Amino acid sequence: MLISADNDVSMLAGLLADPVRAQIVRVLAQGPACVCHLVEDLELKQPNVSNHVRVLRQAGLIKGENRGRFTFYRLNHELLGQAAAQLSALAEAARANADIYRECA
């Protein structure tokens, strides 16, 4: 499922709930990398890393760029920015409404 403006935060949270995918995102935050780099950095098997990369790519969270024989992956920083803005808006609403209690029936 492709992450869209309507489901950025919930979809992103679901993707990053998996520890391997969260690690891949942290590695890619340092710059583009190919699967061989991710395998080395995460000390995981290539098929495992490739499956997680596929999920992240299908969701639109990472993009691939062919460079010779290798595909380098990078984070979709626009999508991360949109999700961060949504989280910031939720945090601001929570701060503003922290002392407003609803009436019980």
mmCIF file of C-alpha atoms in Angstrom:
data_model
loop_
_atom_site.group_PDB
_atom_site.id
_atom_site.type_symbol
_atom_site.label_atom_id
_atom_site.label_comp_id
_atom_site.label_asym_id
_atom_site.label_seq_id
_atom_site.Cartn_x
_atom_site.Cartn_y
_atom_site.Cartn_z
ATOM 1 C CA MET A 1 0.000 0.000 0.000
ATOM 2 C CA LEU A 2 1.346 3.398 -0.973
ATOM 3 C CA ILE A 3 1.483 5.989 1.784
ATOM 4 C CA SER A 4 -0.707 8.984 0.944
ATOM 5 C CA ALA A 5 -1.539 12.320 2.531
ATOM 6 C CA ASP A 6 -4.570 10.731 4.218
ATOM 7 C CA ASN A 7 -2.697 7.926 5.956
ATOM 8 C CA ASP A 8 0.904 9.171 6.340
ATOM 9 C CA VAL A 9 1.242 8.843 10.089
ATOM 10 C CA SER A 10 -0.656 5.599 10.635
ATOM 11 C CA MET A 11 0.979 3.852 7.665
ATOM 12 C CA LEU A 12 4.425 5.130 8.593
ATOM 13 C CA ALA A 13 3.960 3.984 12.188
ATOM 14 C CA GLY A 14 2.970 0.535 10.967
ATOM 15 C CA LEU A 15 5.992 0.301 8.692
ATOM 16 C CA LEU A 16 8.409 1.446 11.380
ATOM 17 C CA ALA A 17 6.898 -0.835 14.027
ATOM 18 C CA ASP A 18 9.075 -3.560 12.534
ATOM 19 C CA PRO A 19 12.561 -3.201 14.079
ATOM 20 C CA VAL A 20 14.397 -4.176 10.884
ATOM 21 C CA ARG A 21 12.527 -1.614 8.799
ATOM 22 C CA ALA A 22 13.160 1.028 11.464
ATOM 23 C CA GLN A 23 16.884 0.171 11.322
ATOM 24 C CA ILE A 24 16.894 0.418 7.530
ATOM 25 C CA VAL A 25 15.324 3.873 7.739
ATOM 26 C CA ARG A 26 17.936 4.973 10.294
ATOM 27 C CA VAL A 27 20.755 3.749 8.034
ATOM 28 C CA LEU A 28 19.250 5.472 4.978
ATOM 29 C CA ALA A 29 18.926 8.710 6.946
ATOM 30 C CA GLN A 30 22.734 8.793 6.765
ATOM 31 C CA GLY A 31 22.591 8.709 2.947
ATOM 32 C CA PRO A 32 21.813 6.408 0.035
ATOM 33 C CA ALA A 33 22.865 2.760 0.328
ATOM 34 C CA CYS A 34 22.473 -0.427 -1.653
ATOM 35 C CA VAL A 35 21.248 -3.717 -0.209
ATOM 36 C CA CYS A 36 24.844 -4.925 0.197
ATOM 37 C CA HIS A 37 25.522 -1.938 2.506
ATOM 38 C CA LEU A 38 22.341 -2.596 4.476
ATOM 39 C CA VAL A 39 23.222 -6.291 4.856
ATOM 40 C CA GLU A 40 26.644 -5.328 6.193
ATOM 41 C CA ASP A 41 25.411 -2.525 8.468
ATOM 42 C CA LEU A 42 22.527 -4.527 9.937
ATOM 43 C CA GLU A 43 24.320 -7.878 9.998
ATOM 44 C CA LEU A 44 21.319 -9.606 8.446
ATOM 45 C CA LYS A 45 20.840 -11.998 5.543
ATOM 46 C CA GLN A 46 20.351 -10.479 2.095
ATOM 47 C CA PRO A 47 16.889 -12.030 1.431
ATOM 48 C CA ASN A 48 15.617 -10.628 4.740
ATOM 49 C CA VAL A 49 16.909 -7.125 3.966
ATOM 50 C CA SER A 50 15.609 -7.286 0.379
ATOM 51 C CA ASN A 51 12.103 -8.206 1.569
ATOM 52 C CA HIS A 52 12.006 -5.259 3.964
ATOM 53 C CA VAL A 53 13.380 -2.917 1.297
ATOM 54 C CA ARG A 54 10.624 -4.101 -1.060
ATOM 55 C CA VAL A 55 7.933 -3.293 1.528
ATOM 56 C CA LEU A 56 9.400 0.169 2.193
ATOM 57 C CA ARG A 57 9.699 0.858 -1.523
ATOM 58 C CA GLN A 58 6.137 -0.274 -2.295
ATOM 59 C CA ALA A 59 4.891 2.060 0.434
ATOM 60 C CA GLY A 60 6.819 4.944 -1.112
ATOM 61 C CA LEU A 61 8.984 5.538 1.950
ATOM 62 C CA ILE A 62 12.181 4.808 0.024
ATOM 63 C CA LYS A 63 13.137 5.293 -3.613
ATOM 64 C CA GLY A 64 15.578 3.304 -5.689
ATOM 65 C CA GLU A 65 18.135 4.646 -8.147
ATOM 66 C CA ASN A 66 20.095 2.369 -10.474
ATOM 67 C CA ARG A 67 23.827 3.063 -10.449
ATOM 68 C CA GLY A 68 25.588 0.545 -12.638
ATOM 69 C CA ARG A 69 24.909 -2.975 -11.382
ATOM 70 C CA PHE A 70 23.513 -1.743 -8.066
ATOM 71 C CA THR A 71 20.345 -0.064 -6.904
ATOM 72 C CA PHE A 72 20.884 2.577 -4.257
ATOM 73 C CA TYR A 73 17.999 3.391 -1.951
ATOM 74 C CA ARG A 74 17.248 6.733 -0.354
ATOM 75 C CA LEU A 75 14.555 7.978 1.977
ATOM 76 C CA ASN A 76 11.610 9.880 0.555
ATOM 77 C CA HIS A 77 12.268 13.001 2.629
ATOM 78 C CA GLU A 78 9.097 14.728 1.367
ATOM 79 C CA LEU A 79 6.940 11.931 2.755
ATOM 80 C CA LEU A 80 8.813 11.951 6.066
ATOM 81 C CA GLY A 81 8.350 15.718 6.251
ATOM 82 C CA GLN A 82 4.592 15.394 5.690
ATOM 83 C CA ALA A 83 4.317 12.768 8.429
ATOM 84 C CA ALA A 84 6.428 14.909 10.780
ATOM 85 C CA ALA A 85 4.148 17.892 10.139
ATOM 86 C CA GLN A 86 1.091 15.769 10.949
ATOM 87 C CA LEU A 87 2.706 14.543 14.178
ATOM 88 C CA SER A 88 3.661 18.107 15.107
ATOM 89 C CA ALA A 89 0.058 19.232 14.569
ATOM 90 C CA LEU A 90 -1.181 16.371 16.775
ATOM 91 C CA ALA A 91 1.333 17.291 19.489
ATOM 92 C CA GLU A 92 0.258 20.942 19.371
ATOM 93 C CA ALA A 93 -3.432 19.981 19.602
ATOM 94 C CA ALA A 94 -2.647 17.690 22.561
ATOM 95 C CA ARG A 95 -0.778 20.526 24.306
ATOM 96 C CA ALA A 96 -3.575 23.022 23.659
ATOM 97 C CA ASN A 97 -6.290 20.645 24.872
ATOM 98 C CA ALA A 98 -4.470 18.915 27.731
ATOM 99 C CA ASP A 99 -6.686 20.484 30.409
ATOM 100 C CA ILE A 100 -10.028 20.327 28.607
ATOM 101 C CA TYR A 101 -12.122 17.515 30.064
ATOM 102 C CA ARG A 102 -15.301 16.312 28.398
ATOM 103 C CA GLU A 103 -18.484 15.823 30.381
ATOM 104 C CA CYS A 104 -19.413 12.246 31.232
ATOM 105 C CA ALA A 105 -22.928 11.024 30.503
#
